[in-house]
Each structure stands twice: as structure tokens, then as C-alpha cells.
Amino acid sequence: MTVAHHPTEATLAAFAAGTLDEGRMLVVAAHLAACPDCRRSVRMLEATGGVMLDDLAPADFAADGLVRAMAQLDAPPAAPVAARRAETIPGLMPAHARLLAPYDLGPWRWVGPGVSWRMVDAPTLPGGRVFLLKATGGTALPDHTHTGTELTCVLTGAFRHEHGRYGPGDIDEADDEVDHTPVVEAGSDCICLVAMQGRLKLNGLLGRVLQPFVRL
Ligand SMILES: [Zn+2]
């Protein structure tokens, strides 16, 4: 597997310092599961950032989340719960199944033609801001902008937009300047893990029709 798109240095540093919220932590951890280079960077940041970590006194949930996320990466394969989750999401990397195993996943819910989403229950982030987004091959995802940032890690399949191709393990970091329309590659479903800060705003007619039903 070739990972082409990585988190920014700032995001990796925040992950290592335990200052990301749990949703973003989870998305970065999903990238780390597929990217030895960034795993090395995080271990170095952790080793050199001990004093800074103490000074920052991150919230308990962040520290717990980090420990849990890293423990999931190091965990031996084939935990019973992970196996059950893996069955529900075909094609998921074992490391990603382990990462999601501690979380309750809601039912798939229809968003639009070919697109559905599924909430990831992160206790520190109520309101469905961490979710799985699934789109069938060939689908153009709803055109949208947001008031905050959006962190996406591809779990299965691939999509493309003007910045390139995003396959399993690739991270797409979008801020509120970005307004793009990803198109899913034909051939297989694309499932992404998405953490969002701020509010999603769907554009266009489809967006206006769907907005009342998509409370993200
Ligand atoms: Zn990386």
C-alpha cells in the first residue's frame, strides 16, 4: 500500500502531544496504522515532547484517547470484537478494524444517491461529528463547505479531487477555505473516517433538500 497524503506537521505534533479531540485523534490514528513514516515521526515527537506535554496538561480524555489509539495500533490481531466489526465493513484493514473496535457504530443512514453515513460514538464528541462516510463507485459526493476543519482518512476504495487521488490510509485535511467535490473511483465502495469541527454546509439544490435531514 502506498500512502500519498499525510497529516500536516502541526496535526502530527498535536496528536503526539495529546491535544487533539478524540475524533481527530481517531482519524490520525487511522492514517498512522497505514503509514510507518508518520508513526516514526509521532514516536520521535513523543520522545522529545515530554516536557512540553507536562506543560500543556492536556485534557484527560485526550491523553486517554491517545493511549487507547496507540494501544489499538500495537494490539495483537484477531480480538473477538474487532472480528465482529470487520464483518460489518468489508475490505477494512485489520488495523482499522481494531481501531474502531472500541466504538459503537450507528446504523448506515442514507444521505443522498449512492451516499450513506454512520455515526462513530466518541463519548467526548457527542453530536455525530465523527462518522464513516460511504459512497458507491462513480459517485460525486455532495458539494459542501464547512465553518470549521474536516479531517478525512480513507479506509476502503478511493476518491479523487483537484489535489489528487486518495486511497486507503490517505489523509485529506480540509479547512474552511476549501470547497471541493470529490468523485469516488469506479469499481468499489469508498468508506472514509471523517472528523469534523464546526458545521457542515451542503451546497446546491441537492444540498438544500438534504440539509434538514443531515444533522452533522
Ligand atoms: Zn503519513
Coordinates of C-alpha atoms in Angstrom, one line a residue, residues 36-154:
P36 CA 5.2 3.8 9.0
D37 CA 6.8 7.2 8.2
C38 CA 4.3 9.2 10.3
R39 CA 4.4 6.5 13.0
R40 CA 8.1 7.2 13.3
S41 CA 7.5 10.9 13.4
V42 CA 5.0 10.6 16.2
R43 CA 7.3 8.4 18.3
M44 CA 10.0 11.0 17.9
L45 CA 7.7 13.8 18.8
E46 CA 6.5 11.9 21.8
A47 CA 10.1 11.2 22.9
T48 CA 11.2 14.8 22.6
G49 CA 7.9 16.4 23.7
G50 CA 7.7 15.0 27.3
V51 CA 8.3 18.3 29.0
M52 CA 6.0 20.2 26.6
L53 CA 3.3 17.6 27.3
D54 CA 3.5 18.2 31.0
D55 CA 3.3 21.9 30.5
L56 CA 0.3 21.6 28.3
A57 CA -1.6 19.4 30.7
P58 CA -3.9 18.0 28.0
A59 CA -7.5 17.1 29.0
D60 CA -7.8 13.6 30.4
F61 CA -9.9 12.4 27.5
A62 CA -7.2 13.4 25.1
A63 CA -4.5 11.6 27.0
D64 CA -6.7 8.5 27.4
G65 CA -7.7 8.7 23.7
L66 CA -4.1 8.8 22.6
V67 CA -3.1 5.9 24.8
R68 CA -6.1 4.0 23.5
A69 CA -5.4 4.9 19.9
M70 CA -1.8 3.9 20.1
A71 CA -2.6 0.7 22.0
Q72 CA -5.0 -0.3 19.3
L73 CA -2.2 0.1 16.7
D74 CA 0.0 -2.1 18.8
A75 CA -2.6 -4.6 19.7
P76 CA -2.4 -8.2 18.5
P77 CA -4.8 -9.1 15.7
A78 CA -8.0 -11.0 15.9
A79 CA -9.6 -9.7 19.0
P80 CA -13.2 -11.1 19.1
V81 CA -14.8 -7.6 18.9
A82 CA -12.6 -6.5 16.1
A83 CA -13.6 -9.6 14.1
R84 CA -17.2 -8.7 14.6
R85 CA -16.7 -5.2 13.3
A86 CA -14.6 -6.3 10.4
E87 CA -17.6 -8.4 9.2
T88 CA -19.8 -5.3 9.1
I89 CA -17.3 -3.4 6.9
P90 CA -16.0 -5.5 4.1
G91 CA -12.4 -4.7 2.9
L92 CA -11.4 -2.9 6.1
M93 CA -7.7 -3.2 7.1
P94 CA -7.3 -5.3 10.2
A95 CA -5.6 -2.4 11.9
H96 CA -8.5 -0.1 11.1
A97 CA -11.0 -2.7 12.4
R98 CA -9.0 -2.8 15.7
L99 CA -9.0 1.0 15.9
L100 CA -12.8 1.2 15.5
A101 CA -13.5 -1.9 17.7
P102 CA -14.0 0.1 21.0
Y103 CA -16.6 2.4 19.4
D104 CA -20.3 1.8 18.9
L105 CA -21.1 2.4 15.2
G106 CA -24.6 3.5 14.4
P107 CA -26.7 2.1 11.5
W108 CA -25.9 3.3 8.0
R109 CA -28.1 6.2 7.1
W110 CA -29.0 7.5 3.7
V111 CA -27.5 10.9 2.8
G112 CA -28.1 11.0 -1.0
P113 CA -27.9 8.9 -4.1
G114 CA -25.1 6.4 -3.5
V115 CA -24.0 8.0 -0.3
S116 CA -24.6 7.0 3.3
W117 CA -23.1 7.7 6.7
R118 CA -22.7 6.0 10.0
M119 CA -22.0 7.7 13.3
V120 CA -19.0 6.7 15.4
D121 CA -19.8 7.1 19.0
A122 CA -17.0 9.0 20.6
P123 CA -18.0 9.8 24.1
T124 CA -16.1 13.1 24.2
L125 CA -17.6 14.3 21.0
P126 CA -21.4 14.0 21.1
G127 CA -23.5 15.0 18.1
G128 CA -22.2 12.8 15.3
R129 CA -19.0 14.7 14.4
V130 CA -17.0 11.6 13.9
F131 CA -18.6 9.4 11.3
L132 CA -18.0 6.9 8.5
L133 CA -19.0 8.1 5.0
K134 CA -19.6 5.5 2.4
A135 CA -20.1 6.2 -1.3
T136 CA -20.5 3.8 -4.2
G137 CA -18.0 3.8 -7.0
G138 CA -18.5 6.6 -9.5
T139 CA -20.5 8.8 -7.1
A140 CA -19.8 12.5 -6.8
L141 CA -20.0 13.4 -3.1
P142 CA -22.3 16.3 -2.3
D143 CA -20.7 19.6 -2.9
H144 CA -20.1 21.2 0.6
T145 CA -18.3 23.7 2.6
H146 CA -17.9 24.0 6.3
T147 CA -17.3 26.5 9.0
G148 CA -14.5 24.6 10.7
T149 CA -12.0 21.9 9.6
E150 CA -12.6 18.5 8.3
L151 CA -10.1 15.6 8.6
T152 CA -10.7 12.5 6.5
C153 CA -8.9 9.2 6.3
V154 CA -9.8 6.8 3.5

